[in-house]
Amino acid sequence: MDSIAIELRGIDKSFGPVHANKNINLKVRKGTIHGVIGENGAGKSTLMSILYGFYQADSGEIHVDGKQVTIRDPNAAIAAGIGMVHQHFMLVENFTVLENIMLGAEESQILNKGIAKARDELKRLEREYALEVNPDAVIEELPVGLQQRVEILKALYRRADILILDEPTGVLTPAEADHLFRVLEQLKSQGKTIILITHKLREIMAITDEVSVMRRGEMVATRTTAETSVEELAELMVGRRVLLRVEKGEAKPGDVKLSVNGLTVKDGRGVTMVDNVSFNLRAGEIVGIAGVAGNGQSELLEAISGIRRAVSGEVLLNGKPINVTGHVDPKDLRDRGLAHVPEDRHHVGLVLKFEECENAILGYHHDKRYLNGVFLNVDAIRKDAEQRIAEYDIRPPNARLKTANFSGGNQQKIVLAREMERSPDVLIIGQPTRGVDVGAIEFIHKRIIEMRDQGKAVLLVSVELDEIRALSDRILVMFAGRVVGERDPDATEGELGLLMAGVEGRKEAAE
Amino acid sequence: MDFFHVIVVLLESTIRVSVPLIFAALAGLFTERAGIFDIGLEGKMLGAAFAAGAVAAITQSVWLGLLAAILISVALSLVHGYASITQRGNQIVSGVAINFIVAGSTVILGEAWFRQGGRTPALAEGARFQTINFPFADTIREVPFIGPIYADLLSGHFILTYLAFAMVPLSWWILYRTRFGLRLRAVGENPGAVDTAGISVIWMRYRAVICCGILCGFAGAYLSLAMTAGFVKGMTAGKGYIALAALIFAKWRPFNIMLACLLFGFLDAFAIRLQGNPLPLIGQVPVQLMQALPYILTVILLAGFIGKAIPPKAGGVPYVKER
């Protein structure tokens, strides 16, 4: 079977000055799983929203099953047999599963008549596709994986033959993602066509038949999945060769810049989160802190950077104590050469409603160069922001754009640029690449190593073990609030894994 | 007067003062469930009361008065709708603006047209609602216990009173048992879900706002055509705000709304009855305290006793597609 389910011809779309889709052509064969990949902001979601009638293309044609169709609104898309599972679920959380599935397809003015029918139809779909879910459960009480299943059922209930899934695994645990893939295979075997939008290369390789790559609003290539590789796709996405492994030279550790002695931190409920932790951080080295999320890494960072008060212990910055058990003024820490890239950039690192240039000076707005008496020197702020945007390749290059409108990777670059450009003695980084795409990850890793090579002391916390191993010169493993071991970066994943699970650590601590 | 009789009289006036609260709170229920906060219930009610009083005085027809009340109230609702749905403005500002405009313009227009200090002329019998007496009310009244309940409590109210209480189950049925209600509630929780299901969010919300206008029209007409004979300036006297408090207190549910309105109505009736009469042990209670009681009660009960009142999730937020 080689018929085409969907064909897009010359789709073009701009949002004001942003050219989101440039002359896109795409063919999706019937009964296949077709991947669409691209970095954040490459225009994948816009393209799919056009296909689903959420936006109108400025020009171009959409053909479904060989016939040209006009998709003016989601109704037209549904009528054309297109269903969509949105990245952020379009579910009414305090409605039941059944109510959500019926919404918009109730069949009659009075609900009672439709409900029985919907219930039967749902049963049939459940049997046919092995998608079980209790129709009377309330959405907000269901785990995310099941909520997604409801979204899929919603599309099937509307008799969709073509299913678009936008970043479906972003919110799923690995086990839930595996289950989703089995469901997609099942749907494919029943003749449905599936378009999978993602920026995760592993998913593409695992499940798709064909894959199309988007970059900066353009469709740059389409490949048969079996004939391509992760490296080739990454290169197509970013537009140049991507080093999936960072290169770095020997570390040349110098003086101790940050010294942590017997630090103990409790959380709001009085539970000890950091338990008597001690370590030294030297100039010119990266110390990575590995551990499963929730073993005290976050609290450790917060205590050192003065966000959370410690119960006891001592922290020396350049030999002088930080008052970690009392009040710490973050401005004072910054002046003394400590910069902090927080784990949660949305809530701690940025004010999303501010313009890019405003976030670029947040915390440094007292600098003389940004002030004209009591007023902000807007010209200087914008000039600096524009320079950073160029240096860090922040896209779109617009210092006046609201920060919320940047992709995750670019937001992270804004924070990194702000903290790194002061040339601090000590840089503390939490989760540098969480929610960041491939191209930006490479860039961020390179920058972190550059900082080290300039003789800065870097403390890195990440739940990505690969990242810790790639960047660190020394690895500390935290488990249940304690440092349970120190390893070289060439320690095997298995060895570190055991430490992180608290298995090896107990023995070592006993010795 | 024996104790039983006092209770019956108190309950009877409770019903009387609860009616506009029930209409207005149900009106608020429709908009707020659709995601539009409506602080302008007060203004709409007042505008409707004025329109009813003025038109009934001129035409001598109570029905034309009622119709005028509904039309004006719907028109004001549409202004609020245009500001907050189409123009995506701030819903609180729009509501407050409506309250102020109506409070001022009813007095100005009333003075200009009728020259009675902002009042409308007192209405003759045919131009206002009459109470409806149930059959045999007078005969049964003498029967102990059941008699007064039937004759004074159930019988002898205005048609709008019965309509208000009928609206409670009807509103419930519309919201929970019809397609319109399902979509209306969905649009107040997650308009994105409604939009992606191929339903117009804007049209849904306008319809909700119109429902609100109609119900506020009844509330206003009740004030000037039934409870009193004509419009007096500022005659809503904060009932729109009390209705809002009742709506929150009732956690946006129709039957709870009726109970909340009856409770607040009871406090009001009690306050009127208490005026000048000292309470045993406590002594004289200031009227102001009694008038503030509904609000105080709402705050206290919400804070500690009935749990959190969670408003519709998309309430107050204009719908904009991503980007």
PDB file of C-alpha atoms in Angstrom, chain A residues 276-373:
ATOM      1  CA  ASN A 276      26.702  16.559  57.099  1.00  0.00           C
ATOM      2  CA  VAL A 277      28.089  17.104  53.598  1.00  0.00           C
ATOM      3  CA  SER A 278      31.683  18.222  53.092  1.00  0.00           C
ATOM      4  CA  PHE A 279      33.719  18.792  49.942  1.00  0.00           C
ATOM      5  CA  ASN A 280      36.124  21.209  48.320  1.00  0.00           C
ATOM      6  CA  LEU A 281      35.802  22.823  44.919  1.00  0.00           C
ATOM      7  CA  ARG A 282      38.971  24.063  43.276  1.00  0.00           C
ATOM      8  CA  ALA A 283      39.626  26.594  40.571  1.00  0.00           C
ATOM      9  CA  GLY A 284      39.790  24.996  37.130  1.00  0.00           C
ATOM     10  CA  GLU A 285      37.756  21.903  37.882  1.00  0.00           C
ATOM     11  CA  ILE A 286      34.218  20.706  37.430  1.00  0.00           C
ATOM     12  CA  VAL A 287      32.786  18.722  40.304  1.00  0.00           C
ATOM     13  CA  GLY A 288      29.652  16.861  39.356  1.00  0.00           C
ATOM     14  CA  ILE A 289      27.063  15.781  41.890  1.00  0.00           C
ATOM     15  CA  ALA A 290      25.225  12.699  40.721  1.00  0.00           C
ATOM     16  CA  GLY A 291      22.176  11.182  42.289  1.00  0.00           C
ATOM     17  CA  VAL A 292      18.585  10.216  41.741  1.00  0.00           C
ATOM     18  CA  ALA A 293      16.376  13.311  41.957  1.00  0.00           C
ATOM     19  CA  GLY A 294      15.293  14.111  45.501  1.00  0.00           C
ATOM     20  CA  ASN A 295      18.382  12.923  47.359  1.00  0.00           C
ATOM     21  CA  GLY A 296      19.319  16.356  48.628  1.00  0.00           C
ATOM     22  CA  GLN A 297      21.075  17.842  45.593  1.00  0.00           C
ATOM     23  CA  SER A 298      18.519  20.623  45.196  1.00  0.00           C
ATOM     24  CA  GLU A 299      18.696  21.575  48.854  1.00  0.00           C
ATOM     25  CA  LEU A 300      22.493  21.543  48.767  1.00  0.00           C
ATOM     26  CA  LEU A 301      22.490  24.024  45.887  1.00  0.00           C
ATOM     27  CA  GLU A 302      19.899  26.175  47.561  1.00  0.00           C
ATOM     28  CA  ALA A 303      21.852  26.315  50.818  1.00  0.00           C
ATOM     29  CA  ILE A 304      25.135  27.254  49.128  1.00  0.00           C
ATOM     30  CA  SER A 305      23.478  29.933  47.022  1.00  0.00           C
ATOM     31  CA  GLY A 306      21.662  31.403  50.006  1.00  0.00           C
ATOM     32  CA  ILE A 307      18.108  30.551  48.992  1.00  0.00           C
ATOM     33  CA  ARG A 308      17.552  28.062  51.822  1.00  0.00           C
ATOM     34  CA  ARG A 309      18.842  28.395  55.360  1.00  0.00           C
ATOM     35  CA  ALA A 310      21.087  25.582  56.574  1.00  0.00           C
ATOM     36  CA  VAL A 311      20.772  24.081  60.057  1.00  0.00           C
ATOM     37  CA  SER A 312      24.474  23.742  60.663  1.00  0.00           C
ATOM     38  CA  GLY A 313      27.779  23.656  58.863  1.00  0.00           C
ATOM     39  CA  GLU A 314      30.118  26.081  57.237  1.00  0.00           C
ATOM     40  CA  VAL A 315      30.709  27.235  53.673  1.00  0.00           C
ATOM     41  CA  LEU A 316      33.794  29.233  52.695  1.00  0.00           C
ATOM     42  CA  LEU A 317      33.887  31.225  49.476  1.00  0.00           C
ATOM     43  CA  ASN A 318      37.418  32.251  48.589  1.00  0.00           C
ATOM     44  CA  GLY A 319      38.359  31.475  52.181  1.00  0.00           C
ATOM     45  CA  LYS A 320      35.746  33.740  53.709  1.00  0.00           C
ATOM     46  CA  PRO A 321      32.622  32.294  55.325  1.00  0.00           C
ATOM     47  CA  ILE A 322      29.121  32.569  53.875  1.00  0.00           C
ATOM     48  CA  ASN A 323      26.539  32.918  56.600  1.00  0.00           C
ATOM     49  CA  VAL A 324      24.615  29.822  55.453  1.00  0.00           C
ATOM     50  CA  THR A 325      22.821  29.323  58.762  1.00  0.00           C
ATOM     51  CA  GLY A 326      21.563  32.896  58.845  1.00  0.00           C
ATOM     52  CA  HIS A 327      20.533  35.566  56.400  1.00  0.00           C
ATOM     53  CA  VAL A 328      22.409  35.630  53.116  1.00  0.00           C
ATOM     54  CA  ASP A 329      22.106  38.478  50.658  1.00  0.00           C
ATOM     55  CA  PRO A 330      22.344  37.016  47.161  1.00  0.00           C
ATOM     56  CA  LYS A 331      23.664  40.339  45.883  1.00  0.00           C
ATOM     57  CA  ASP A 332      26.537  40.063  48.340  1.00  0.00           C
ATOM     58  CA  LEU A 333      27.328  36.556  47.090  1.00  0.00           C
ATOM     59  CA  ARG A 334      27.329  37.773  43.509  1.00  0.00           C
ATOM     60  CA  ASP A 335      29.681  40.601  44.404  1.00  0.00           C
ATOM     61  CA  ARG A 336      31.981  38.065  46.016  1.00  0.00           C
ATOM     62  CA  GLY A 337      32.169  36.045  42.804  1.00  0.00           C
ATOM     63  CA  LEU A 338      29.550  33.343  43.127  1.00  0.00           C
ATOM     64  CA  ALA A 339      27.125  32.860  40.258  1.00  0.00           C
ATOM     65  CA  HIS A 340      24.172  30.500  40.329  1.00  0.00           C
ATOM     66  CA  VAL A 341      22.209  28.940  37.491  1.00  0.00           C
ATOM     67  CA  PRO A 342      19.175  27.585  39.317  1.00  0.00           C
ATOM     68  CA  GLU A 343      17.604  24.215  38.593  1.00  0.00           C
ATOM     69  CA  ASP A 344      14.170  25.687  38.003  1.00  0.00           C
ATOM     70  CA  ARG A 345      14.712  28.444  35.497  1.00  0.00           C
ATOM     71  CA  HIS A 346      11.021  29.224  35.149  1.00  0.00           C
ATOM     72  CA  HIS A 347      10.416  29.992  38.773  1.00  0.00           C
ATOM     73  CA  VAL A 348      13.801  30.993  40.085  1.00  0.00           C
ATOM     74  CA  GLY A 349      15.967  31.923  37.140  1.00  0.00           C
ATOM     75  CA  LEU A 350      13.708  34.093  35.000  1.00  0.00           C
ATOM     76  CA  VAL A 351      10.659  36.292  35.055  1.00  0.00           C
ATOM     77  CA  LEU A 352       8.905  34.886  32.028  1.00  0.00           C
ATOM     78  CA  LYS A 353       6.790  37.952  31.448  1.00  0.00           C
ATOM     79  CA  PHE A 354       9.818  40.231  31.220  1.00  0.00           C
ATOM     80  CA  GLU A 355      11.588  41.068  27.989  1.00  0.00           C
ATOM     81  CA  GLU A 356      14.768  39.174  27.216  1.00  0.00           C
ATOM     82  CA  CYS A 357      16.986  42.183  27.941  1.00  0.00           C
ATOM     83  CA  GLU A 358      15.352  42.665  31.340  1.00  0.00           C
ATOM     84  CA  ASN A 359      16.026  39.086  32.329  1.00  0.00           C
ATOM     85  CA  ALA A 360      19.561  39.451  31.050  1.00  0.00           C
ATOM     86  CA  ILE A 361      20.377  41.882  33.876  1.00  0.00           C
ATOM     87  CA  LEU A 362      18.191  40.426  36.616  1.00  0.00           C
ATOM     88  CA  GLY A 363      20.214  40.507  39.826  1.00  0.00           C
ATOM     89  CA  TYR A 364      22.865  42.677  38.174  1.00  0.00           C
ATOM     90  CA  HIS A 365      20.616  45.663  37.751  1.00  0.00           C
ATOM     91  CA  HIS A 366      22.589  47.489  40.446  1.00  0.00           C
ATOM     92  CA  ASP A 367      25.612  47.581  38.167  1.00  0.00           C
ATOM     93  CA  LYS A 368      26.694  51.144  37.525  1.00  0.00           C
ATOM     94  CA  ARG A 369      26.770  50.604  33.794  1.00  0.00           C
ATOM     95  CA  TYR A 370      23.038  49.850  33.757  1.00  0.00           C
ATOM     96  CA  LEU A 371      22.069  52.890  35.763  1.00  0.00           C
ATOM     97  CA  ASN A 372      21.499  56.562  35.057  1.00  0.00           C
ATOM     98  CA  GLY A 373      21.097  57.864  38.573  1.00  0.00           C
TER      99      GLY A 373
END
